Amino acid sequence: MIKKVLVANRGEIAVRVMRSCRELGIESVAVYSEVDRKSMHVRYADDAVCIGPAPSSESYLRKDKIIEAAKLTGADAIHPGYGFLSENADFARMCEKEGIIFIGPSPYAIDTMGDKITARKTMIAAGVPVVPGTTEPIHDIKTAIDVIMKIGLPVMIKASAGGGGKGMRLVKNEEDIISAISGAKSEAKAAFGDDAVYIEKYISSPHHIEFQILGDKHGNIVHLFERECSVQRRHQKVVEETPSPIMTQEVRMKMGADAVAAARAVNYYGAGTIEFIVDDNLNYYFLEMNTRLQVEHPITERVVGVDLVKQQINVANGLPLAFKQEDLKQTGHAIEMRIYAEDPDNNFMPSPGVIKHIREPLGLGVRHDGYVYKGYEIPMYYDPMISKLIVWAETRDEAIARMKRALFAYKITGIKTSIPYLHRILEVPDFIKGRYNTHFIEENQQYLKKQNTSTERSIDMAAIAAFVDYITKLESLQTEPNTKQQLGNNWKDFGRKRSALRF
Ligand code: ADP
């Protein structure tokens, strides 16, 4: 049985994984880059190892250093979180070879699903509907044009190795085909070192709906229902909710069964997500599978009542799933919003810097998965997401009201955040009605621009008041040294045995 887990990640997801480890009585090991020395995941872990300089290529992506850290600290398993090495089959293989349990699926499943063309072929063979398009990489422009004319414009040109919206081009006009293909190819080459691209029909009015999957090593696979992720900016999710406001029970059951079939096609075990693109008539098509925990997993945890990280660990331990499909149900409604250190009113410019003050939202039905604290400096090297705010309520309307309340209570000074922008999303009539697709953000610009409303002004005022309060306290600290201990470093070291280890 796993006794000590090294978390090969940083930020909120590293902390989130360690929380479940702590509940299970499993020790955790943090790895960190030189700029992350003061990061919360390092402080939270029982043990911590510095693995190199700030750039991810020299730290969080260094498989050799991470495995060495696991050996030196006696970790018997590695949890990769999301991003970084989470979908790297070579890393999973290296762990296996070194006798360390990789908390994730088999390298075979990662490989098959990681290449979108191979995944499409596998899904077709498994009888899961895929978006109409090619099943081979495009080699020459002439064939590409013939195929596109057959499918009909608009189409998407997509990188087989794609992820994070990179290497993807929408083509609406015939004259743009050549430049879209060469653009997608060069972007894919630069981002993934692989320029294979393929063609997919563009689904108009698309909804992004994904299914959470959980499988064990005994062939049991269940789905934990859907997540609606259609509020996207540049093909990146901004808000997620479950249940999907457009879903019917009949389609849910069909999609769920297809999601299980998709996972079964690669003998999947562990947690994974089958993403579908869905049109207005609820026709759905397999888009891709993410063979890891998703950023938005907490909404499923709340509505289905399952700790996905604990389940991942149980599966890695070889235990069978403790529940069957018929034991699972959705209760109430959950929404997640991603909070970024960026300025939504200045073209979403990243806003790294020192957190001067932070007050996290609390109260009934609110979960906050974050990692920044007062005095923490957000490094510029990594993804600017600082936290996720998740709310749950009996109904969707109540969940929206609760999210508004939580966003109102969430105060951060020192950096700009996307909080005001998220507030505006909750005021958009189409969002309130649950009638939106992936065009939501571009179609609702008039609501999403900075508003000169009394609510926004009062939020600004509250932030200023908090900051003034902070400065006043700081000044009093300089004259009253005793209060310094009370107000100073809030973090406790949980009696951790820190390895005096430096690479
Ligand atoms: P990535 O792996 O880069 O995130 P995905 O294949 O998951 O790429 O697609 C990301 C988003 O792009 C989807 O959620 C959807 O909004 C849009 N998209 C992708 N393929 C299509 C398509 N065929 N038709 C319409 N929209 C699409």
Short mmCIF file of C-alpha atoms and ligand atoms in Angstrom, two decimals:
data_model
loop_
_atom_site.label_atom_id
_atom_site.label_comp_id
_atom_site.label_asym_id
_atom_site.label_seq_id
_atom_site.Cartn_x
_atom_site.Cartn_y
_atom_site.Cartn_z
CA MET A 1 0.00 0.00 0.00
CA ILE A 2 1.21 3.48 -0.88
CA LYS A 3 2.70 5.23 2.16
CA LYS A 4 4.38 8.30 0.70
CA VAL A 5 3.39 10.23 -2.42
CA LEU A 6 5.62 12.64 -4.26
CA VAL A 7 3.54 15.25 -6.05
CA ALA A 8 5.27 16.19 -9.30
CA ASN A 9 3.53 19.52 -9.61
CA ARG A 10 3.11 22.92 -8.01
CA GLY A 11 0.42 25.44 -7.09
CA GLU A 12 -3.15 24.66 -6.23
CA ILE A 13 -3.22 21.13 -7.64
CA ALA A 14 -0.18 20.04 -5.63
CA VAL A 15 -1.86 21.28 -2.44
CA ARG A 16 -5.16 19.66 -3.41
CA VAL A 17 -3.51 16.25 -3.93
CA MET A 18 -1.62 16.54 -0.63
CA ARG A 19 -4.87 17.28 1.22
CA SER A 20 -6.29 13.91 0.22
CA CYS A 21 -2.99 12.22 1.09
CA ARG A 22 -3.19 13.74 4.57
CA GLU A 23 -6.73 12.42 5.04
CA LEU A 24 -5.57 8.98 3.98
CA GLY A 25 -2.65 9.06 6.44
CA ILE A 26 -0.20 9.10 3.52
CA GLU A 27 2.87 11.34 3.71
CA SER A 28 3.50 13.80 0.91
CA VAL A 29 6.64 15.08 -0.76
CA ALA A 30 6.77 18.38 -2.63
CA VAL A 31 9.21 19.10 -5.42
CA TYR A 32 9.89 22.72 -6.19
CA SER A 33 11.88 25.02 -8.41
CA GLU A 34 14.14 27.69 -6.96
CA VAL A 35 11.46 30.41 -7.32
CA ASP A 36 8.88 28.21 -5.62
CA ARG A 37 10.79 27.83 -2.36
CA LYS A 38 8.06 29.75 -0.50
CA SER A 39 5.16 28.24 -2.37
CA MET A 40 2.32 26.81 -0.30
CA HIS A 41 2.72 23.29 -1.67
CA VAL A 42 6.26 23.23 -0.26
CA ARG A 43 5.02 24.40 3.13
CA TYR A 44 2.12 21.98 3.17
CA ALA A 45 4.09 18.83 2.32
CA ASP A 46 5.75 16.58 4.88
CA ASP A 47 8.96 16.66 2.91
CA ALA A 48 10.28 18.86 0.12
CA VAL A 49 13.03 18.70 -2.49
CA CYS A 50 14.36 21.47 -4.72
CA ILE A 51 14.69 20.12 -8.27
CA GLY A 52 16.20 23.02 -10.17
CA PRO A 53 15.86 26.54 -11.57
CA ALA A 54 12.58 28.31 -12.36
CA PRO A 55 11.95 27.32 -16.00
CA SER A 56 9.76 24.19 -16.05
CA SER A 57 12.12 22.55 -18.55
CA GLU A 58 14.80 22.68 -15.84
CA SER A 59 12.59 21.64 -12.92
CA TYR A 60 8.99 20.39 -13.14
CA LEU A 61 9.63 18.68 -16.47
CA ARG A 62 12.88 17.00 -15.39
CA LYS A 63 11.82 13.37 -15.12
CA ASP A 64 15.24 12.26 -13.88
CA LYS A 65 15.35 14.78 -11.04
CA ILE A 66 11.81 13.99 -9.95
CA ILE A 67 12.49 10.26 -9.84
CA GLU A 68 15.72 10.88 -7.95
CA ALA A 69 13.78 13.02 -5.45
CA ALA A 70 11.26 10.18 -4.99
CA LYS A 71 14.05 7.72 -4.28
CA LEU A 72 15.86 10.02 -1.89
CA THR A 73 12.74 10.73 0.13
CA GLY A 74 11.46 7.15 0.06
CA ALA A 75 8.29 8.04 -1.84
CA ASP A 76 6.68 4.89 -3.21
CA ALA A 77 4.33 6.68 -5.63
CA ILE A 78 4.21 9.80 -7.80
CA HIS A 79 1.08 11.84 -8.48
CA PRO A 80 1.60 14.06 -11.53
CA GLY A 81 -1.38 16.44 -11.06
CA TYR A 82 -2.37 18.05 -14.38
CA GLY A 83 -0.10 19.66 -16.98
CA PHE A 84 3.68 19.13 -16.71
CA LEU A 85 4.36 15.34 -16.85
CA SER A 86 0.79 14.17 -16.25
CA GLU A 87 0.27 12.93 -19.81
CA ASN A 88 3.81 11.84 -20.50
CA ALA A 89 3.87 8.10 -21.15
CA ASP A 90 7.68 7.98 -20.96
CA PHE A 91 7.55 9.35 -17.45
CA ALA A 92 4.93 6.77 -16.44
CA ARG A 93 7.20 4.06 -17.92
CA MET A 94 10.26 5.42 -16.11
CA CYS A 95 8.38 5.32 -12.81
CA GLU A 96 7.34 1.71 -13.42
CA LYS A 97 10.91 0.76 -14.27
CA GLU A 98 12.20 2.33 -11.07
CA GLY A 99 9.59 0.51 -8.98
CA ILE A 100 7.65 3.70 -8.23
CA ILE A 101 3.86 3.64 -8.66
CA PHE A 102 2.64 6.21 -11.18
CA ILE A 103 -0.76 7.43 -9.97
CA GLY A 104 -2.41 7.50 -13.35
CA PRO A 105 -3.36 5.30 -16.27
CA SER A 106 -1.15 2.87 -18.20
CA PRO A 107 1.50 4.28 -20.55
CA TYR A 108 -0.40 2.55 -23.37
CA ALA A 109 -3.60 4.48 -22.60
CA ILE A 110 -1.66 7.76 -22.37
CA ASP A 111 0.04 7.11 -25.71
CA THR A 112 -3.11 6.05 -27.54
CA MET A 113 -5.23 8.94 -26.31
CA GLY A 114 -2.41 11.50 -26.42
CA ASP A 115 -2.23 11.31 -30.18
CA LYS A 116 -5.54 12.67 -31.44
CA ILE A 117 -5.41 10.85 -34.78
CA THR A 118 -4.77 7.49 -33.08
CA ALA A 119 -7.49 8.32 -30.53
CA ARG A 120 -9.98 9.05 -33.36
CA LYS A 121 -9.22 5.73 -35.01
CA THR A 122 -9.55 3.88 -31.71
CA MET A 123 -12.91 5.54 -31.03
CA ILE A 124 -14.24 4.71 -34.49
CA ALA A 125 -13.29 1.07 -33.89
CA ALA A 126 -15.06 1.18 -30.50
CA GLY A 127 -18.25 2.57 -32.07
CA VAL A 128 -18.01 5.95 -30.31
CA PRO A 129 -19.15 8.85 -32.56
CA VAL A 130 -16.29 11.14 -33.63
CA VAL A 131 -16.43 14.52 -35.39
CA PRO A 132 -16.57 13.85 -39.17
CA GLY A 133 -13.11 14.34 -40.66
CA THR A 134 -9.84 12.64 -41.53
CA THR A 135 -8.23 9.71 -39.76
CA GLU A 136 -4.78 10.24 -41.26
CA PRO A 137 -2.41 13.23 -41.09
CA ILE A 138 -2.60 15.67 -44.00
CA HIS A 139 0.38 15.20 -46.31
CA ASP A 140 -0.44 17.38 -49.27
CA ILE A 141 -2.59 20.42 -49.88
CA LYS A 142 -4.45 18.98 -52.86
CA THR A 143 -5.82 16.01 -50.89
CA ALA A 144 -6.60 18.38 -48.00
CA ILE A 145 -8.67 20.63 -50.27
CA ASP A 146 -10.51 17.62 -51.72
CA VAL A 147 -11.33 16.35 -48.22
CA ILE A 148 -12.47 19.77 -47.04
CA MET A 149 -14.73 20.20 -50.06
CA LYS A 150 -16.26 16.81 -49.28
CA ILE A 151 -16.79 17.59 -45.56
CA GLY A 152 -17.94 21.13 -46.32
CA LEU A 153 -16.72 24.40 -44.81
CA PRO A 154 -16.25 25.49 -42.06
CA VAL A 155 -13.65 23.02 -40.80
CA MET A 156 -11.08 22.87 -38.02
CA ILE A 157 -7.45 22.07 -38.75
CA LYS A 158 -6.10 20.42 -35.61
CA ALA A 159 -2.73 19.20 -34.41
CA SER A 160 -2.62 15.50 -33.65
CA ALA A 161 -0.35 16.18 -30.67
CA GLY A 162 -2.49 19.22 -29.73
CA GLY A 163 -3.43 20.53 -26.33
CA GLY A 164 -4.21 23.87 -24.71
CA GLY A 165 -5.85 25.10 -27.90
CA LYS A 166 -2.51 25.17 -29.74
CA GLY A 167 -2.11 24.14 -33.38
CA MET A 168 -5.81 24.66 -34.08
CA ARG A 169 -7.28 26.78 -36.91
CA LEU A 170 -10.86 27.46 -37.93
CA VAL A 171 -11.27 27.74 -41.71
CA LYS A 172 -14.40 29.42 -43.04
CA ASN A 173 -13.30 30.33 -46.60
CA GLU A 174 -11.66 28.29 -49.30
CA GLU A 175 -8.91 30.85 -49.85
CA ASP A 176 -7.76 30.48 -46.22
CA ILE A 177 -7.17 26.71 -46.38
CA ILE A 178 -3.50 26.80 -47.34
CA SER A 179 -2.47 29.41 -44.79
CA ALA A 180 -4.51 27.70 -42.02
CA ILE A 181 -2.81 24.36 -42.66
CA SER A 182 0.68 25.83 -42.72
CA GLY A 183 -0.09 27.99 -39.65
CA ALA A 184 -1.42 25.01 -37.68
CA LYS A 185 1.55 22.88 -38.74
CA SER A 186 4.20 25.38 -37.71
CA GLU A 187 2.45 26.14 -34.40
CA ALA A 188 2.19 22.39 -33.69
CA LYS A 189 5.85 21.86 -34.58
CA ALA A 190 6.95 24.66 -32.26
CA ALA A 191 4.68 23.62 -29.37
CA PHE A 192 4.87 19.81 -29.57
CA GLY A 193 7.77 18.97 -31.91
CA ASP A 194 5.25 17.19 -34.16
CA ASP A 195 3.56 18.88 -37.12
CA ALA A 196 0.96 16.21 -37.94
CA VAL A 197 -2.43 17.89 -38.45
CA TYR A 198 -5.85 16.56 -39.42
CA ILE A 199 -9.21 17.95 -40.48
CA GLU A 200 -12.46 17.98 -38.54
CA LYS A 201 -15.86 19.38 -39.47
CA TYR A 202 -16.53 22.53 -37.49
CA ILE A 203 -19.58 21.92 -35.34
CA SER A 204 -21.60 25.12 -35.31
CA SER A 205 -23.08 26.35 -32.01
CA PRO A 206 -20.78 23.92 -30.22
CA HIS A 207 -21.08 22.96 -26.59
CA HIS A 208 -18.13 21.40 -24.81
CA ILE A 209 -19.45 18.69 -22.52
CA GLU A 210 -17.14 16.17 -20.91
CA PHE A 211 -17.64 13.02 -18.84
CA GLN A 212 -15.59 12.06 -15.82
CA ILE A 213 -14.40 8.46 -15.92
CA LEU A 214 -13.02 6.24 -13.22
CA GLY A 215 -11.66 2.77 -13.84
CA ASP A 216 -9.82 0.20 -11.75
CA LYS A 217 -7.26 -2.45 -12.65
CA HIS A 218 -9.93 -5.17 -12.57
CA GLY A 219 -11.81 -3.97 -15.63
CA ASN A 220 -14.50 -1.96 -13.80
CA ILE A 221 -15.21 1.44 -15.39
CA VAL A 222 -17.86 3.95 -14.36
CA HIS A 223 -18.67 7.51 -15.37
CA LEU A 224 -19.36 10.27 -12.89
CA PHE A 225 -21.63 12.25 -15.21
CA GLU A 226 -20.94 15.38 -17.18
CA ARG A 227 -19.35 18.80 -16.84
CA GLU A 228 -20.45 21.68 -19.04
CA CYS A 229 -17.36 23.66 -20.08
CA SER A 230 -18.63 25.87 -22.90
CA VAL A 231 -17.67 29.20 -21.34
CA GLN A 232 -14.28 29.45 -23.02
CA ARG A 233 -11.83 32.18 -23.98
CA ARG A 234 -9.53 31.26 -26.85
CA HIS A 235 -10.60 27.61 -26.55
CA GLN A 236 -9.66 27.62 -22.86
CA LYS A 237 -12.22 26.96 -20.15
CA VAL A 238 -13.20 29.81 -17.84
CA VAL A 239 -16.30 28.49 -16.05
CA GLU A 240 -17.48 24.91 -15.59
CA GLU A 241 -20.72 23.60 -14.17
CA THR A 242 -22.51 20.35 -13.52
CA PRO A 243 -25.15 19.23 -14.40
CA SER A 244 -25.07 20.79 -17.88
CA PRO A 245 -28.05 23.12 -18.31
CA ILE A 246 -28.75 21.67 -21.78
CA MET A 247 -28.55 17.98 -20.89
CA THR A 248 -31.48 15.56 -20.88
CA GLN A 249 -31.46 12.36 -18.86
CA GLU A 250 -31.75 10.27 -22.00
CA VAL A 251 -28.72 11.85 -23.72
CA ARG A 252 -26.78 11.79 -20.44
CA MET A 253 -27.18 8.02 -20.21
CA LYS A 254 -26.17 7.53 -23.85
CA MET A 255 -23.15 9.80 -23.60
CA GLY A 256 -22.13 8.23 -20.30
CA ALA A 257 -22.26 4.75 -21.86
CA ASP A 258 -20.18 5.98 -24.83
CA ALA A 259 -17.69 7.59 -22.47
CA VAL A 260 -17.29 4.26 -20.66
CA ALA A 261 -16.91 2.49 -24.03
CA ALA A 262 -14.23 5.02 -25.02
CA ALA A 263 -12.29 4.33 -21.82
CA ARG A 264 -12.76 0.59 -22.18
CA ALA A 265 -11.23 0.72 -25.66
CA VAL A 266 -7.86 1.48 -24.02
CA ASN A 267 -8.39 -0.69 -20.90
CA TYR A 268 -8.43 2.51 -18.92
CA TYR A 269 -7.78 2.65 -15.20
CA GLY A 270 -7.54 5.70 -12.94
CA ALA A 271 -9.35 9.01 -13.42
CA GLY A 272 -9.83 10.39 -16.91
CA THR A 273 -12.09 12.61 -18.94
CA ILE A 274 -13.83 12.03 -22.25
CA GLU A 275 -14.49 15.35 -23.96
CA PHE A 276 -17.36 15.66 -26.42
CA ILE A 277 -18.44 18.43 -28.72
CA VAL A 278 -22.22 18.70 -28.76
CA ASP A 279 -24.48 20.60 -31.16
CA ASP A 280 -27.76 22.37 -30.39
CA ASN A 281 -29.72 19.20 -31.12
CA LEU A 282 -27.62 17.25 -28.62
CA ASN A 283 -25.79 15.27 -31.30
CA TYR A 284 -22.43 14.55 -29.73
CA TYR A 285 -18.98 13.62 -30.99
CA PHE A 286 -15.82 12.46 -29.23
CA LEU A 287 -13.25 15.27 -29.14
CA GLU A 288 -10.41 13.87 -27.06
CA MET A 289 -9.58 12.08 -23.85
CA ASN A 290 -7.54 13.65 -21.07
CA THR A 291 -5.75 10.87 -19.27
CA ARG A 292 -5.36 12.68 -15.96
CA LEU A 293 -7.19 14.67 -13.31
CA GLN A 294 -8.80 17.82 -14.78
CA VAL A 295 -8.63 21.35 -13.37
CA GLU A 296 -12.42 21.26 -13.07
CA HIS A 297 -12.66 17.95 -11.19
CA PRO A 298 -14.01 19.52 -7.93
CA ILE A 299 -17.49 20.21 -9.34
CA THR A 300 -17.90 16.49 -10.01
CA GLU A 301 -16.55 15.65 -6.56
CA ARG A 302 -19.18 17.88 -4.99
CA VAL A 303 -22.18 16.79 -7.00
CA VAL A 304 -21.38 13.06 -7.02
CA GLY A 305 -19.82 12.96 -3.54
CA VAL A 306 -16.55 11.25 -4.50
CA ASP A 307 -12.98 12.35 -3.71
CA LEU A 308 -11.31 11.72 -7.07
CA VAL A 309 -7.75 11.91 -5.74
CA LYS A 310 -8.48 9.27 -3.10
CA GLN A 311 -10.00 7.12 -5.82
CA GLN A 312 -6.89 7.56 -7.96
CA ILE A 313 -4.75 6.41 -5.05
CA ASN A 314 -7.02 3.41 -4.34
CA VAL A 315 -6.85 2.36 -7.97
CA ALA A 316 -3.06 2.76 -8.00
CA ASN A 317 -3.01 0.47 -4.95
CA GLY A 318 -4.80 -2.15 -7.04
CA LEU A 319 -8.09 -1.92 -5.14
CA PRO A 320 -11.37 -2.45 -6.97
CA LEU A 321 -13.78 0.50 -7.24
CA ALA A 322 -15.98 0.64 -4.15
CA PHE A 323 -19.09 1.56 -6.16
CA LYS A 324 -20.97 0.57 -9.29
CA GLN A 325 -22.58 2.82 -11.88
CA GLU A 326 -26.01 2.45 -10.29
CA ASP A 327 -24.64 3.65 -6.92
CA LEU A 328 -23.72 7.04 -8.38
CA LYS A 329 -26.03 10.01 -8.74
CA GLN A 330 -25.88 13.75 -9.17
CA THR A 331 -27.12 15.86 -6.27
CA GLY A 332 -27.64 19.60 -6.61
CA HIS A 333 -25.59 21.91 -8.79
CA ALA A 334 -21.92 22.98 -8.72
CA ILE A 335 -20.09 25.77 -10.54
CA GLU A 336 -16.35 26.41 -10.74
CA MET A 337 -14.68 29.66 -11.77
CA ARG A 338 -10.96 29.91 -12.46
CA ILE A 339 -9.23 32.87 -10.83
CA TYR A 340 -6.23 34.16 -12.74
CA ALA A 341 -3.54 36.69 -11.84
CA GLU A 342 -4.27 38.77 -14.92
CA ASP A 343 -5.90 42.04 -15.87
CA PRO A 344 -9.17 41.34 -17.68
CA ASP A 345 -9.47 45.02 -18.59
CA ASN A 346 -6.05 45.16 -20.18
CA ASN A 347 -6.22 42.33 -22.67
CA PHE A 348 -5.82 39.69 -19.93
CA MET A 349 -2.20 40.66 -19.37
CA PRO A 350 -0.59 38.40 -16.73
CA SER A 351 -0.22 40.22 -13.44
CA PRO A 352 2.50 38.51 -11.40
CA GLY A 353 3.58 40.19 -8.15
CA VAL A 354 3.27 40.15 -4.39
CA ILE A 355 -0.10 39.43 -2.75
CA LYS A 356 -0.51 42.33 -0.33
CA HIS A 357 -3.74 41.12 1.15
CA ILE A 358 -6.02 38.18 0.58
CA ARG A 359 -9.38 37.29 2.04
CA GLU A 360 -10.73 34.02 0.76
CA PRO A 361 -14.47 33.43 0.55
CA LEU A 362 -15.99 31.14 3.16
CA GLY A 363 -19.41 29.94 4.14
CA LEU A 364 -22.00 27.35 3.22
CA GLY A 365 -21.40 25.55 -0.06
CA VAL A 366 -18.09 27.27 -0.90
CA ARG A 367 -14.80 25.51 -1.68
CA HIS A 368 -11.65 27.40 -2.49
CA ASP A 369 -8.72 25.49 -3.99
CA GLY A 370 -5.80 27.88 -4.07
CA TYR A 371 -2.20 28.25 -3.07
CA VAL A 372 -1.36 31.94 -2.67
CA TYR A 373 -1.18 33.73 0.67
CA LYS A 374 -0.45 37.16 2.04
CA GLY A 375 3.11 38.17 1.20
CA TYR A 376 3.52 35.47 -1.46
CA GLU A 377 5.06 36.56 -4.73
CA ILE A 378 3.46 34.96 -7.78
CA PRO A 379 6.28 33.95 -10.12
CA MET A 380 6.05 34.85 -13.79
CA TYR A 381 7.25 31.46 -14.98
CA TYR A 382 4.09 29.41 -14.68
CA ASP A 383 0.40 29.36 -15.49
CA PRO A 384 -1.17 32.46 -13.91
CA MET A 385 -4.12 30.56 -12.41
CA ILE A 386 -4.05 31.21 -8.67
CA SER A 387 -7.14 29.43 -7.50
CA LYS A 388 -10.48 27.88 -8.26
CA LEU A 389 -13.66 28.90 -6.60
CA ILE A 390 -16.27 26.15 -6.42
CA VAL A 391 -19.79 26.54 -5.11
CA TRP A 392 -22.55 24.05 -4.59
CA ALA A 393 -26.27 24.53 -3.99
CA GLU A 394 -29.51 22.61 -4.39
CA THR A 395 -30.41 24.42 -7.61
CA ARG A 396 -28.57 26.20 -10.43
CA ASP A 397 -30.11 29.58 -9.56
CA GLU A 398 -29.01 29.25 -5.97
CA ALA A 399 -25.52 28.19 -7.07
CA ILE A 400 -25.24 31.34 -9.21
CA ALA A 401 -26.34 33.51 -6.29
CA ARG A 402 -23.84 31.74 -4.05
CA MET A 403 -21.04 32.24 -6.55
CA LYS A 404 -21.84 35.96 -6.69
CA ARG A 405 -21.69 36.11 -2.91
CA ALA A 406 -18.39 34.22 -2.84
CA LEU A 407 -16.83 36.42 -5.53
CA PHE A 408 -17.97 39.51 -3.63
CA ALA A 409 -16.24 38.24 -0.48
CA TYR A 410 -13.04 37.29 -2.33
CA LYS A 411 -10.54 40.14 -1.91
CA ILE A 412 -7.01 40.22 -3.24
CA THR A 413 -4.80 43.28 -3.42
CA GLY A 414 -1.33 43.70 -4.84
CA ILE A 415 -2.12 42.02 -8.15
CA LYS A 416 -4.93 42.22 -10.69
CA THR A 417 -7.23 39.23 -10.96
CA SER A 418 -10.02 37.99 -13.18
CA ILE A 419 -12.56 38.29 -10.32
CA PRO A 420 -14.38 41.37 -11.73
CA TYR A 421 -14.67 39.67 -15.12
CA LEU A 422 -16.13 36.52 -13.54
CA HIS A 423 -18.72 38.70 -11.77
CA ARG A 424 -19.78 40.06 -15.14
CA ILE A 425 -20.22 36.57 -16.59
CA LEU A 426 -22.74 35.81 -13.86
CA GLU A 427 -24.80 38.85 -14.93
CA VAL A 428 -25.09 37.85 -18.59
CA PRO A 429 -28.73 36.88 -19.40
CA ASP A 430 -27.68 33.88 -21.54
CA PHE A 431 -25.57 32.52 -18.68
CA ILE A 432 -28.37 33.04 -16.18
CA LYS A 433 -30.76 31.17 -18.49
CA GLY A 434 -28.20 28.41 -19.10
CA ARG A 435 -28.43 29.05 -22.83
CA TYR A 436 -24.86 29.36 -24.01
CA ASN A 437 -22.31 27.65 -26.23
CA THR A 438 -18.57 28.11 -26.85
CA HIS A 439 -19.30 31.47 -28.58
CA PHE A 440 -20.62 32.86 -25.30
CA ILE A 441 -17.70 35.18 -24.58
CA GLU A 442 -17.38 36.66 -28.06
CA GLU A 443 -21.16 37.10 -28.33
CA ASN A 444 -21.53 38.84 -24.98
CA GLN A 445 -18.75 41.39 -25.12
CA GLN A 446 -21.12 44.21 -24.21
CA TYR A 447 -21.70 42.61 -20.80
CA LEU A 448 -18.11 41.56 -20.24
CA LYS A 449 -16.40 44.92 -20.71
CA LYS A 450 -15.54 46.89 -17.60
CA GLN A 451 -18.85 48.13 -16.20
CA ASN A 452 -19.26 51.38 -14.41
CA THR A 453 -21.92 49.92 -12.13
CA SER A 454 -22.38 50.52 -8.43
CA THR A 455 -21.46 46.85 -7.75
CA GLU A 456 -18.12 47.19 -9.53
CA ARG A 457 -17.46 50.48 -7.81
CA SER A 458 -18.23 48.97 -4.42
CA ILE A 459 -15.90 46.05 -5.19
CA ASP A 460 -13.14 48.55 -6.03
CA MET A 461 -13.90 50.44 -2.83
CA ALA A 462 -13.78 47.25 -0.76
CA ALA A 463 -10.39 46.36 -2.26
CA ILE A 464 -9.04 49.82 -1.48
CA ALA A 465 -10.42 49.66 2.10
CA ALA A 466 -8.77 46.26 2.63
CA PHE A 467 -5.50 47.58 1.35
CA VAL A 468 -5.64 50.66 3.61
CA ASP A 469 -6.39 48.37 6.54
CA TYR A 470 -3.37 46.26 5.61
CA ILE A 471 -1.06 49.28 5.40
CA THR A 472 -2.32 50.60 8.74
CA LYS A 473 -1.58 47.27 10.41
CA LEU A 474 1.85 47.16 8.81
CA GLU A 475 2.62 50.60 10.21
CA SER A 476 1.49 49.59 13.67
CA LEU A 477 3.76 46.55 13.47
CA GLN A 478 6.75 48.81 13.12
CA THR A 479 5.91 50.49 16.43
CA GLU A 480 4.52 47.49 18.34
CA PRO A 481 6.85 44.52 17.91
CA ASN A 482 4.65 42.15 19.99
CA THR A 483 1.81 42.12 17.52
CA LYS A 484 4.25 41.11 14.87
CA GLN A 485 4.17 37.51 15.96
CA GLN A 486 0.39 37.46 15.90
CA LEU A 487 0.09 39.03 12.48
CA GLY A 488 3.23 37.70 10.94
CA ASN A 489 3.76 34.33 9.35
CA ASN A 490 0.54 32.35 9.64
CA TRP A 491 1.99 29.16 8.30
CA LYS A 492 2.92 26.29 10.47
CA ASP A 493 5.43 23.70 9.48
CA PHE A 494 3.56 20.45 10.09
CA GLY A 495 6.53 18.90 11.88
CA ARG A 496 7.97 18.06 8.52
CA LYS A 497 11.26 16.38 7.97
CA ARG A 498 12.81 18.53 5.31
CA SER A 499 15.43 16.87 3.21
CA ALA A 500 18.58 18.92 3.13
CA LEU A 501 18.83 17.95 -0.46
CA ARG A 502 19.77 20.15 -3.35
CA PHE A 503 20.31 19.16 -6.93
P1 ADP B 1 -7.11 21.13 -27.05
O1 ADP B 1 -6.69 19.71 -26.79
O2 ADP B 1 -6.05 21.94 -27.72
O3 ADP B 1 -7.72 21.80 -25.85
P2 ADP B 1 -9.71 20.33 -28.11
O4 ADP B 1 -9.79 19.34 -29.21
O5 ADP B 1 -10.00 19.83 -26.74
O6 ADP B 1 -8.27 21.03 -28.16
O7 ADP B 1 -10.65 21.56 -28.43
C1 ADP B 1 -10.67 22.71 -27.60
C2 ADP B 1 -11.92 23.54 -27.89
O8 ADP B 1 -11.94 23.95 -29.27
C3 ADP B 1 -13.23 22.80 -27.70
O9 ADP B 1 -13.66 22.82 -26.37
C4 ADP B 1 -14.15 23.59 -28.62
O10 ADP B 1 -14.54 24.80 -28.02
C5 ADP B 1 -13.25 23.92 -29.79
N1 ADP B 1 -13.35 22.90 -30.87
C6 ADP B 1 -12.49 21.89 -31.08
N2 ADP B 1 -12.87 21.13 -32.13
C7 ADP B 1 -14.00 21.66 -32.61
C8 ADP B 1 -14.90 21.35 -33.69
N3 ADP B 1 -14.67 20.32 -34.51
N4 ADP B 1 -15.98 22.14 -33.88
C9 ADP B 1 -16.21 23.19 -33.07
N5 ADP B 1 -15.42 23.55 -32.04
C10 ADP B 1 -14.33 22.81 -31.80
#
